[in-house]
Coordinates of C-alpha atoms and ligand atoms in Angstrom, one line a residue:
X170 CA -13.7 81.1 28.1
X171 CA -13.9 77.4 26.5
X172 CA -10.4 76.1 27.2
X173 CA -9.2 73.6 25.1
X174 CA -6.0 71.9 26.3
X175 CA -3.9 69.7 24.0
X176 CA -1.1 66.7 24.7
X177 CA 0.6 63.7 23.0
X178 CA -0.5 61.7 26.5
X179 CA -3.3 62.3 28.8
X180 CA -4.5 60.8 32.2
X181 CA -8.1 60.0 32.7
X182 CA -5.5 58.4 36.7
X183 CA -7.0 57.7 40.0
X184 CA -4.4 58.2 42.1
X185 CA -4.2 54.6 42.7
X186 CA -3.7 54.1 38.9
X187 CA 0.2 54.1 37.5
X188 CA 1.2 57.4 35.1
X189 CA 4.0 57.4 32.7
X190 CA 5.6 61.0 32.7
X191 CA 5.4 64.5 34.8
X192 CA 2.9 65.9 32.0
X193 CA 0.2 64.0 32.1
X194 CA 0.0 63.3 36.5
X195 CA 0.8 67.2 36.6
X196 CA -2.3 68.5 34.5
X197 CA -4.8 66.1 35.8
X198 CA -6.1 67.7 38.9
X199 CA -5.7 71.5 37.3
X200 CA -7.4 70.6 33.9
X201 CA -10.5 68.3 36.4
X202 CA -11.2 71.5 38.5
X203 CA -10.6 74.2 35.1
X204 CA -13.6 72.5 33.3
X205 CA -11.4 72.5 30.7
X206 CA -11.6 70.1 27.5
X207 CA -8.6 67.8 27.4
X208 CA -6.9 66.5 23.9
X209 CA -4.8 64.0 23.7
X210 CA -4.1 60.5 22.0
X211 CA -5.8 57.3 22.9
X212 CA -2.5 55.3 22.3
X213 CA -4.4 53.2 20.0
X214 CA -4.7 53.6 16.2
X215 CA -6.7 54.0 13.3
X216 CA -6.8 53.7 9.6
X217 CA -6.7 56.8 8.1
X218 CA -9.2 57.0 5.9
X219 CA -11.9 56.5 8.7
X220 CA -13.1 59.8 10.5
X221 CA -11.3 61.3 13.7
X222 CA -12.6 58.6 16.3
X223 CA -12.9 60.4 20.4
X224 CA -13.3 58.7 22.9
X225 CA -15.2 61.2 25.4
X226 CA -15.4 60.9 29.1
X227 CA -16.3 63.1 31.7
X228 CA -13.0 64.6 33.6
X229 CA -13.9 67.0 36.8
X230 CA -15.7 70.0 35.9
X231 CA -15.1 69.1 32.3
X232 CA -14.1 66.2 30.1
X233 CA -11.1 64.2 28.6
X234 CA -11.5 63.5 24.5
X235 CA -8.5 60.3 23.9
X236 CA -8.5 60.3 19.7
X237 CA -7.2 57.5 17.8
X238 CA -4.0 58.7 15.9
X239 CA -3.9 57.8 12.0
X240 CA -2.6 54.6 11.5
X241 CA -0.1 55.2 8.7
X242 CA 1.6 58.4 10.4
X243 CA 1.6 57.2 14.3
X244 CA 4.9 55.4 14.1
X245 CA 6.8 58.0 12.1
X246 CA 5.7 60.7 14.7
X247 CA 5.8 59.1 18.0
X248 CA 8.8 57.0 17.9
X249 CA 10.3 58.9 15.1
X250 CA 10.4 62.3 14.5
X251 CA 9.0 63.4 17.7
X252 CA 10.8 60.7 20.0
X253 CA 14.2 60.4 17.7
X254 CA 15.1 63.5 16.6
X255 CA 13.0 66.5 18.3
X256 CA 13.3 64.3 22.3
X257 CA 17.8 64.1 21.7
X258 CA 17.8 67.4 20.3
X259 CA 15.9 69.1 23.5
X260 CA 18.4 67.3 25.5
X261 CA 21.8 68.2 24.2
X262 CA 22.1 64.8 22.6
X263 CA 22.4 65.8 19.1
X264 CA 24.5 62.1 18.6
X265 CA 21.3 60.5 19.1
X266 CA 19.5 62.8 16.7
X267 CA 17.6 60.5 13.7
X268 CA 15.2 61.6 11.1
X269 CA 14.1 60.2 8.1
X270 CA 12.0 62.6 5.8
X271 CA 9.4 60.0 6.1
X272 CA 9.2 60.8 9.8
X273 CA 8.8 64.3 9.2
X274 CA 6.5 63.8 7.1
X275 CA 4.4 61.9 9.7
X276 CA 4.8 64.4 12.6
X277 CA 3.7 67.1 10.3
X278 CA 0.4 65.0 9.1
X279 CA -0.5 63.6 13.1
X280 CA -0.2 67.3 14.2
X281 CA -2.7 68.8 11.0
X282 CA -5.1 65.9 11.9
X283 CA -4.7 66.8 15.3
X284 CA -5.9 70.3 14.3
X285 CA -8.6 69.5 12.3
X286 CA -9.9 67.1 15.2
X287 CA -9.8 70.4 17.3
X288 CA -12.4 72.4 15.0
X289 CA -14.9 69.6 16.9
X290 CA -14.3 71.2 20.0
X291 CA -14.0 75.1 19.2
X292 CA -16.9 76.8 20.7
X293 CA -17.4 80.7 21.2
X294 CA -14.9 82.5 23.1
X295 CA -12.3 78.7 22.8
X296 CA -8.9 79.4 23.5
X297 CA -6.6 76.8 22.7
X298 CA -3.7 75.7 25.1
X299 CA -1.3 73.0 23.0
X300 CA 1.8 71.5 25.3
X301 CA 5.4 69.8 24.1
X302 CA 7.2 69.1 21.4
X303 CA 5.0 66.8 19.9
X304 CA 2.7 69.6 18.6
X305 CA 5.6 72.3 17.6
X306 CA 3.3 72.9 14.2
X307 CA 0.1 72.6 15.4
X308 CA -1.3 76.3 15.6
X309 CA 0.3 76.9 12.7
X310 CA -1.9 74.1 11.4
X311 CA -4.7 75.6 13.4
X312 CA -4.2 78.8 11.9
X313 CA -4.3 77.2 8.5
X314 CA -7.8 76.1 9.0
X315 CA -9.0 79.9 10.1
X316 CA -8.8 79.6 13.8
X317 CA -8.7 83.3 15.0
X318 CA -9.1 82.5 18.8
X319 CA -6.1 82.4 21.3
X320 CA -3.3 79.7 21.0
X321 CA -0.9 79.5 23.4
X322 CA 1.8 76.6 23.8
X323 CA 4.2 75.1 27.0
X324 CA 7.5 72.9 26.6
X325 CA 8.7 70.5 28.8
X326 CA 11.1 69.9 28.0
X327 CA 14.5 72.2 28.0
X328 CA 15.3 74.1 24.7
X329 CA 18.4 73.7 23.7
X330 CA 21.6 76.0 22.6
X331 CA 20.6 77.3 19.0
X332 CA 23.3 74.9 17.5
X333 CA 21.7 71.6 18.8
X334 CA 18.4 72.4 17.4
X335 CA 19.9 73.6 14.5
X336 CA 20.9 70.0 14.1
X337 CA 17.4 68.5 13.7
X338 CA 16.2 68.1 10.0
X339 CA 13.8 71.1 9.4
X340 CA 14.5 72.9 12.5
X341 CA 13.7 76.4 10.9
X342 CA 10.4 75.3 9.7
X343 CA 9.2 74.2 13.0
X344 CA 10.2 77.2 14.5
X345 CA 8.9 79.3 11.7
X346 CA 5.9 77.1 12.6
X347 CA 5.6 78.3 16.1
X348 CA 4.8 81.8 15.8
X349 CA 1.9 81.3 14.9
X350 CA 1.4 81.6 18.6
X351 CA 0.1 84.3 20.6
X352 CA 2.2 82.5 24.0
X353 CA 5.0 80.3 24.1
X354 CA 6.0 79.3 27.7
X355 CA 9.3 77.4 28.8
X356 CA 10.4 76.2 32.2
X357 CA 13.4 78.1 32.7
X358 CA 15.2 81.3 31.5
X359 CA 17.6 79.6 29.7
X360 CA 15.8 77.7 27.7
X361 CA 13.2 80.9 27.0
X362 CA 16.8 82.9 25.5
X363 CA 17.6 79.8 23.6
X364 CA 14.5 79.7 22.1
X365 CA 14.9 84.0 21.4
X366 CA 18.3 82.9 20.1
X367 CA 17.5 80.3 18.0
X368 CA 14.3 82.5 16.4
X369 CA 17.1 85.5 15.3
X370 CA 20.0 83.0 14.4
X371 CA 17.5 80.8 12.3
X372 CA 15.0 83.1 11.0
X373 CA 16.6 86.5 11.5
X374 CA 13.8 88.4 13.0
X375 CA 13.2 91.2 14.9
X376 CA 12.7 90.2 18.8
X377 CA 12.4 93.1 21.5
X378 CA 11.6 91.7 24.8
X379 CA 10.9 88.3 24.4
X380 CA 8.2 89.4 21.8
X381 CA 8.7 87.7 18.5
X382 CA 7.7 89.5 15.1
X383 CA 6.6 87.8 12.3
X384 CA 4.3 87.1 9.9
X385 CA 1.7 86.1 11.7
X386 CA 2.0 89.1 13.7
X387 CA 3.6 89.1 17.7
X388 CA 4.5 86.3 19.8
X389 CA 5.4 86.3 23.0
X390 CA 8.0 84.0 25.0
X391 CA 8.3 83.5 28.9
X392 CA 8.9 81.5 31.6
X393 CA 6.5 79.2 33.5
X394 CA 8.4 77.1 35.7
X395 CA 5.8 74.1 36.4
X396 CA 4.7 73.7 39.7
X397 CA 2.3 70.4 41.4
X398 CA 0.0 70.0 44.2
X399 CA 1.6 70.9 47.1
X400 CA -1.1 70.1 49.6
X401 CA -2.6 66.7 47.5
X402 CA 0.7 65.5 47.1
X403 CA 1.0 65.7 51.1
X404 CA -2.0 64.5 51.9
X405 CA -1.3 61.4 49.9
X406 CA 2.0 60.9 51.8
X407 CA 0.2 61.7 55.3
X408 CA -2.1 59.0 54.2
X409 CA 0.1 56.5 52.7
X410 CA 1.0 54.2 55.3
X411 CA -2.1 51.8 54.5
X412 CA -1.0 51.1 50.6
X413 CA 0.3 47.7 51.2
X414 CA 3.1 48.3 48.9
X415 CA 4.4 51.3 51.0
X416 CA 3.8 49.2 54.7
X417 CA 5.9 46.6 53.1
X418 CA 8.6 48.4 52.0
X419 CA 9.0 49.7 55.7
X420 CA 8.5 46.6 57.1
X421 CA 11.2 45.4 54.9
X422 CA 14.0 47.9 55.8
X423 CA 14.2 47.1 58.9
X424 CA 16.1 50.1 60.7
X425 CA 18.0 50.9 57.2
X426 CA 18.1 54.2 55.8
X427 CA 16.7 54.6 52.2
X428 CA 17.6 56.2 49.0
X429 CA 14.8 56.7 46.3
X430 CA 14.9 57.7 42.7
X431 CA 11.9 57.3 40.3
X432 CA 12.7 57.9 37.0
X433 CA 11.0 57.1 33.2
X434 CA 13.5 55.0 32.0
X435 CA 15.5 57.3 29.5
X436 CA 19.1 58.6 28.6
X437 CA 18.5 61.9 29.9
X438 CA 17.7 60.8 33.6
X439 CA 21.1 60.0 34.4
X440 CA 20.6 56.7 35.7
X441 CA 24.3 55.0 34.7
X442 CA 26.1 58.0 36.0
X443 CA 23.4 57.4 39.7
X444 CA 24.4 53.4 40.2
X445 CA 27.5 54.0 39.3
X446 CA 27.5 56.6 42.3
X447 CA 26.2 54.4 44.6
X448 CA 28.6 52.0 43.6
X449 CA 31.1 53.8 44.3
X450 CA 30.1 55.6 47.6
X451 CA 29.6 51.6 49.3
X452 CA 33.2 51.2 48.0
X453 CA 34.6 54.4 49.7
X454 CA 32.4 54.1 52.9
X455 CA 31.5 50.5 53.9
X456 CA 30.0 51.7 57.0
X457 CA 27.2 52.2 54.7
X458 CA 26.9 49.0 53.6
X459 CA 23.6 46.9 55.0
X460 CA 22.9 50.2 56.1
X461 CA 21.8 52.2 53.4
X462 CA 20.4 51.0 50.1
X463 CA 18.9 52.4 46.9
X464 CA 15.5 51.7 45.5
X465 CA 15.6 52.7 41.5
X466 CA 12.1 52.4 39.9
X467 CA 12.6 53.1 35.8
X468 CA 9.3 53.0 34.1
X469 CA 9.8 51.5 30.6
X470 CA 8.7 53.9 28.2
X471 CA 9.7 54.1 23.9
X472 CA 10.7 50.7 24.4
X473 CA 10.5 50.5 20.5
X474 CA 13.5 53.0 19.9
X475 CA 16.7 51.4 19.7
X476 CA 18.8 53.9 22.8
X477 CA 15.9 53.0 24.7
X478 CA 16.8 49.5 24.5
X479 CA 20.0 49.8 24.4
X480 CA 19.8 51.9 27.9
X481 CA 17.4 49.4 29.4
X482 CA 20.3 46.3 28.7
X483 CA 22.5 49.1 30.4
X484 CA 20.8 49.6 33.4
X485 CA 19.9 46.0 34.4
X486 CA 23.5 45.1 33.7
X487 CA 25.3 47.7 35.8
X488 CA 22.3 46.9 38.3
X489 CA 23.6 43.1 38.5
X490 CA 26.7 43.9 38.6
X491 CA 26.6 46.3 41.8
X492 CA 24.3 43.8 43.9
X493 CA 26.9 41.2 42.5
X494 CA 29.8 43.0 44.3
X495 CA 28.2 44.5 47.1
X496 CA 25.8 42.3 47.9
X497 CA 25.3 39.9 51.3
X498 CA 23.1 36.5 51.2
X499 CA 20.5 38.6 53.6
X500 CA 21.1 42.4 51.8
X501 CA 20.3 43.7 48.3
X502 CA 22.5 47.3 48.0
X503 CA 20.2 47.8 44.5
X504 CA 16.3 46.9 44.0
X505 CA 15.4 47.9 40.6
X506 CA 11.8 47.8 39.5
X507 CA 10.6 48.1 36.1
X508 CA 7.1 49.4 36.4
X509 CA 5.2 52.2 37.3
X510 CA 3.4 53.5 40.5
X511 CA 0.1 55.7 41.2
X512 CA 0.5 59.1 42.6
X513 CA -0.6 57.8 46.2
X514 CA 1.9 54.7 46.6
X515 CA 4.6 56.7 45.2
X516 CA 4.0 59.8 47.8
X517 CA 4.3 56.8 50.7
X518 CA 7.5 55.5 49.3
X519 CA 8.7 59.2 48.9
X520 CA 8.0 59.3 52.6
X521 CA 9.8 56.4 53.1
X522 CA 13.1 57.3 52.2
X523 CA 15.8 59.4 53.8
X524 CA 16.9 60.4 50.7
X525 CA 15.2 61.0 47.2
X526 CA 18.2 61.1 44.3
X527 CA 16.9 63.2 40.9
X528 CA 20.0 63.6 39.0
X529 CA 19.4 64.1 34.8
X530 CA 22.0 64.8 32.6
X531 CA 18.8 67.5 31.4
X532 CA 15.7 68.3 32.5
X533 CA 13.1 70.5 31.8
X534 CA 11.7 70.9 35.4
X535 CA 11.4 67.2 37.1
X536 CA 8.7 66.9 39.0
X537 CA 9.7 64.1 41.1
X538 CA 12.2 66.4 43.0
X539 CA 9.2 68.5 43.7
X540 CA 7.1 66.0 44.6
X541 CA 9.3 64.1 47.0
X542 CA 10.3 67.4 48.5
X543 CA 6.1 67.4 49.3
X544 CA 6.0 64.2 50.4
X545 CA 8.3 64.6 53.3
X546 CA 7.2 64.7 56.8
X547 CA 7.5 67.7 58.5
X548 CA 9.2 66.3 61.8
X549 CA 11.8 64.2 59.8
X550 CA 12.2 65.0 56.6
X551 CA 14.6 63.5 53.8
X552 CA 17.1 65.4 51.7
X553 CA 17.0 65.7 48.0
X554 CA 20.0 65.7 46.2
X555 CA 19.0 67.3 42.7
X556 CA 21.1 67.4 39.6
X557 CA 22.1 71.5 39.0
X558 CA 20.6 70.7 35.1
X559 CA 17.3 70.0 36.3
X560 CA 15.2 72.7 35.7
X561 CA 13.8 72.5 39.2
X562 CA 17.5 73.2 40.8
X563 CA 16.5 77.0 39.7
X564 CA 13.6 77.0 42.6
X565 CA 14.6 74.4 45.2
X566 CA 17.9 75.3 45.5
X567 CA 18.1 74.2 49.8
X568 CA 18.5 70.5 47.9
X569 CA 22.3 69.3 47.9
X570 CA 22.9 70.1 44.1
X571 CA 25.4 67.9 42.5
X572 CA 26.9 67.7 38.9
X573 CA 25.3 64.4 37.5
X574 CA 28.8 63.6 35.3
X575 CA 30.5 63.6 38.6
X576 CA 30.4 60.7 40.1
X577 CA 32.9 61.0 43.3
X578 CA 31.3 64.4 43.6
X579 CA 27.6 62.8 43.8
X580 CA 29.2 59.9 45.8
X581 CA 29.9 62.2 48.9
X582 CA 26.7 64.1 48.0
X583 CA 24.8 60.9 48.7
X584 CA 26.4 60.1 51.7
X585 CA 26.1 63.5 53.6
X586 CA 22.7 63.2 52.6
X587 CA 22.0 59.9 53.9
X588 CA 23.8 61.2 57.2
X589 CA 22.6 64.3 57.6
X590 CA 21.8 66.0 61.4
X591 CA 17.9 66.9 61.5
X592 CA 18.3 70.7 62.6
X593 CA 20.1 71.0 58.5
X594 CA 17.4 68.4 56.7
X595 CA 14.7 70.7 58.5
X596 CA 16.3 73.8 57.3
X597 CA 16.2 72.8 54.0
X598 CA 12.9 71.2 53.7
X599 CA 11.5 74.3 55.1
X600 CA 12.9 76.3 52.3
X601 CA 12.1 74.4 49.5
X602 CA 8.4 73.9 50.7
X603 CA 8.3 77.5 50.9
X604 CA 9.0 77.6 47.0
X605 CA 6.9 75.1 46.2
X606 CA 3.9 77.0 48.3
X607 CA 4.7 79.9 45.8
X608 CA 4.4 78.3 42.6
X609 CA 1.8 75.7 42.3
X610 CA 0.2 73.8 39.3
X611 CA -2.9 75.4 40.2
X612 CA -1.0 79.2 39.9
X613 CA 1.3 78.0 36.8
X614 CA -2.0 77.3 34.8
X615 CA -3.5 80.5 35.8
X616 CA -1.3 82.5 34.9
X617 CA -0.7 81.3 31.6
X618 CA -4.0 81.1 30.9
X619 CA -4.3 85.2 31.7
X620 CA -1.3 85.5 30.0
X621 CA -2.8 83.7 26.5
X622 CA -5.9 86.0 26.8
X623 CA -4.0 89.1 26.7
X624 CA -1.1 88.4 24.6
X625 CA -3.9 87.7 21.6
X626 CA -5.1 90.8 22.5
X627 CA -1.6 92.6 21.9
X628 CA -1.2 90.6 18.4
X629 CA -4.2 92.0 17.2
X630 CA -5.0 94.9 19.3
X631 CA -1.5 96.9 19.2
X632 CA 0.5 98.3 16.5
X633 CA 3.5 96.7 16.0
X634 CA 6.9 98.1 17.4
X635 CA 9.5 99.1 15.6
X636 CA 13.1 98.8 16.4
X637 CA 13.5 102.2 18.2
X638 CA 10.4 101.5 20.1
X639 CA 10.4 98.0 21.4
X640 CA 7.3 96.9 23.5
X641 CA 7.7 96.9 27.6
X642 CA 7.3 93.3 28.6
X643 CA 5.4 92.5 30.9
X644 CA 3.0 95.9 30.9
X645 CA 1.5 95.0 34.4
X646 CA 3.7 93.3 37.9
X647 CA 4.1 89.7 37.7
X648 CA 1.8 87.3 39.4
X649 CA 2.6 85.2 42.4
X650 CA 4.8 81.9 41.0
X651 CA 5.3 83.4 37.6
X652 CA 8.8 84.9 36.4
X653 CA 8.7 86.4 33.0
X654 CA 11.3 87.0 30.9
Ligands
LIG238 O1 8.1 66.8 28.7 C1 8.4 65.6 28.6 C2 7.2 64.6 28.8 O2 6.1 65.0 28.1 C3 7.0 64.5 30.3 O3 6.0 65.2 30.8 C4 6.9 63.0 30.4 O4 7.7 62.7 31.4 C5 7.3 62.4 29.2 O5 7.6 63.4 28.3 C6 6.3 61.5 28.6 O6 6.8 60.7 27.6 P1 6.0 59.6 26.9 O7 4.6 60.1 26.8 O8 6.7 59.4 25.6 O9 6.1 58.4 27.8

């Protein structure tokens, strides 16, 4: 089989080279050993009357096409439609929800030039593997243009309650849009029986478990949860200690414990509701003043959209603010960095710290819980204190889970953490490096590539069901680190 996997961003990363975003830094060492052809956007642009542009480079066993996005249309789909209405929607923030038709418009014209750019690379036996809400349409676009083969698509991000996407301008059409594939995967359960939900509420069709008919024929949803590395992510972290960014941050602490979080620097990540719990744990416990501090890395990223900035001026503020009034001349309770980090240094500083803080307001998986959970040293490792609406709390539930609009609650969450006996943190660790053992990147994007192949088969092999007789879901046992719905 030719597989053909498709994303907003890629990674052509070295592990010494910053990534923006799970997505991209968790596909790259599956789609370089798949042989795979990888589809994504160069971040530049083009005019559009010029031909699809791809830049092709060799990736692994197979190669990494970056295509120049039409000029006109990038902005509207990107920042707009995509980033400002479909992004807030997936994330329970229907106040932040805004679409012009003009954006639409856009996001609808990027994802049918995406599809035509595709015909480039369809071969015999192609199967087509589109990921996140950037490319809702696109095999219905793909579709359009006669491609028979299998098309299969993963989000994300979470799906939200059927009233929330019911908010965003043309919601029914996207989702009409979707069936036209064979596999749509979501991280958790909840999110695949909001999806269901929304289907029937919106388009009033018949679903019998989690199989989806329509017009163009049977879809099926399940659940994926994402997995990583395990073993490359641990390896990095064994090795780490001669980045000269990870040797200096030890050297610098000096005996004092550590708290990490590593975030893209967006509303759903929780970061106001974090500081303010550090904040307020120093002020209910100065023992742990000078000797326990916080380092925040938030990655810029849609810098262009107005929350963005408006979270950015946030941040830094509250940031000042908390060094201001718990600060000494010779200790910094807060550093804050604005830039990103390659997988390797980032594995070190995971190492680093006693405790790594993930807490979203939303999530659909967050891979940095998983991957600082990977990072840790066997001997001594940290805690992580996880937010219960990430969609990793479903799996590595030995973190300390904490309720990210708490703040006294996450307060004395931090604190345990940061004191916690080894015999408990090794307990823990133990556990959740146990579930991520069982559910890998590498067995996540086997699956669902099995999966695609013989859901296409059902859509155009079976007959369809009817009410009385709905289809049995899965029709064979479920693989090692997949759960289906
Ligand atoms: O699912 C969301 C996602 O694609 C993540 O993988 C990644 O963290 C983020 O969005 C990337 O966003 P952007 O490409 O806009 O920086």
């Amino acid at each position: 089989m030719n597989l053909v996997v498709v994303s907003n961003r890629v990674a052509r990363g070295k592990a010494n080279e910053p990534m923006t975003g799970g997505l991209a830094a968790a596909l790259l060492p599956v789609v370089e050993n798949s042989g795979a052809i990888w589809v994504g956007s160069s971040g530049r642009v083009r005019d559009g009357s010029q031909e699809p542009f791809a830049e092709i480079e060799a990736l692994g066993a197979g190669a990494l096409a970056m295509l120049d996005l039409p000029a006109a249309h990038y902005g509207g789909y990107y920042e707009g439609f995509a980033n400002s209405a479909l992004w807030p929607a997936m994330h329970s923030r229907p106040d932040l929800i805004r679409a012009t038709r003009d954006d639409y418009l856009s996001y609808r014209e990027v994802n049918a030039f995406m599809a035509r750019a595709l015909l480039r690379f369809r071969k015999k036996e192609s199967a087509f593997w589109v990921q996140d809400y950037h490319f809702l349409a696109l095999g219905a676009e793909l579709r359009d243009l006669g491609v028979t083969e299998p098309i299969g698509f993963f989000l994300h991000t979470p799906w939200p309650a059927h009233n929330v996407i019911g908010g965003v301008p043309h919601a029914r059409e996207l989702i009409e849009a979707m069936l036209a594939y064979d596999l749509i995967g979501f991280q958790t359960g909840e999110d695949c029986d909001n999806f269901l939900s929304a289907v029937q509420h919106e388009l009033d069709l018949p679903v019998h478990g989690g199989v989806i008919l329509s017009r163009y024929g049977r879809t099926r949803a399940a659940v994926f949860p994402i997995g990583i590395d395990v073993e490359l992510f641990a390896q990095y972290a064994a090795k780490s200690s001669s980045h000269p960014e990870v040797s200096r941050l030890r050297r610098s602490l000096d005996g004092e414990r550590l708290a990490i979080g590593v975030d893209r620097l967006d509303y759903s990540k929780g970061l106001t509701n974090r500081i303010r719990a550090f904040d307020q744990m120093w002020s209910d416990q100065p023992s742990l003043l000078r000797t326990a501090s916080l380092l925040q890395i938030a990655t810029p990223s849609r810098g262009a959209i107005e929350a963005y900035g408006n979270l950015q001026n946030e941040v830094a503020k509250l940031v000042s603010d908390v060094n201001g009034r718990h600060g000494e001349i010779d200790w910094t309770p807060i550093r804050y960095l604005n830039k990103g980090f390659g997988q390797a240094v980032l594995a070190g500083l995971y190492r680093t710290a006693q405790v790594g803080v993930v807490t979203p307001l939303q999530d659909g998986m967050n891979l940095v819980a998983k991957e600082y959970v990977a990072a840790q040293n066997a001997a001594d490792p940290g805690v992580l204190v996880l937010s219960k609406f990430a969609g990793a709390a479903n799996e590595l539930d030995a973190a300390l889970l904490v309720n990210p609009h708490d703040i006294d609650g996450m307060a004395r969450t931090i604190a345990t953490a940061l004191t916690m006996p080894l015999t408990e943190r090794r307990m823990r660790w133990e556990a959740m490096m146990a579930k991520l053992r069982r559910g890998t990147i590498q067995q996540w994007f086997a699956n669902f590539v099995e999966e695609l192949q013989e859901a296409r088969l059902d859509r155009t092999e079976m007959p369809l069901p009817t009410s009385e007789q709905p289809t049995p879901w899965p029709r064979r046992p479920a693989q090692a680190g997949a759960r289906f719905h």
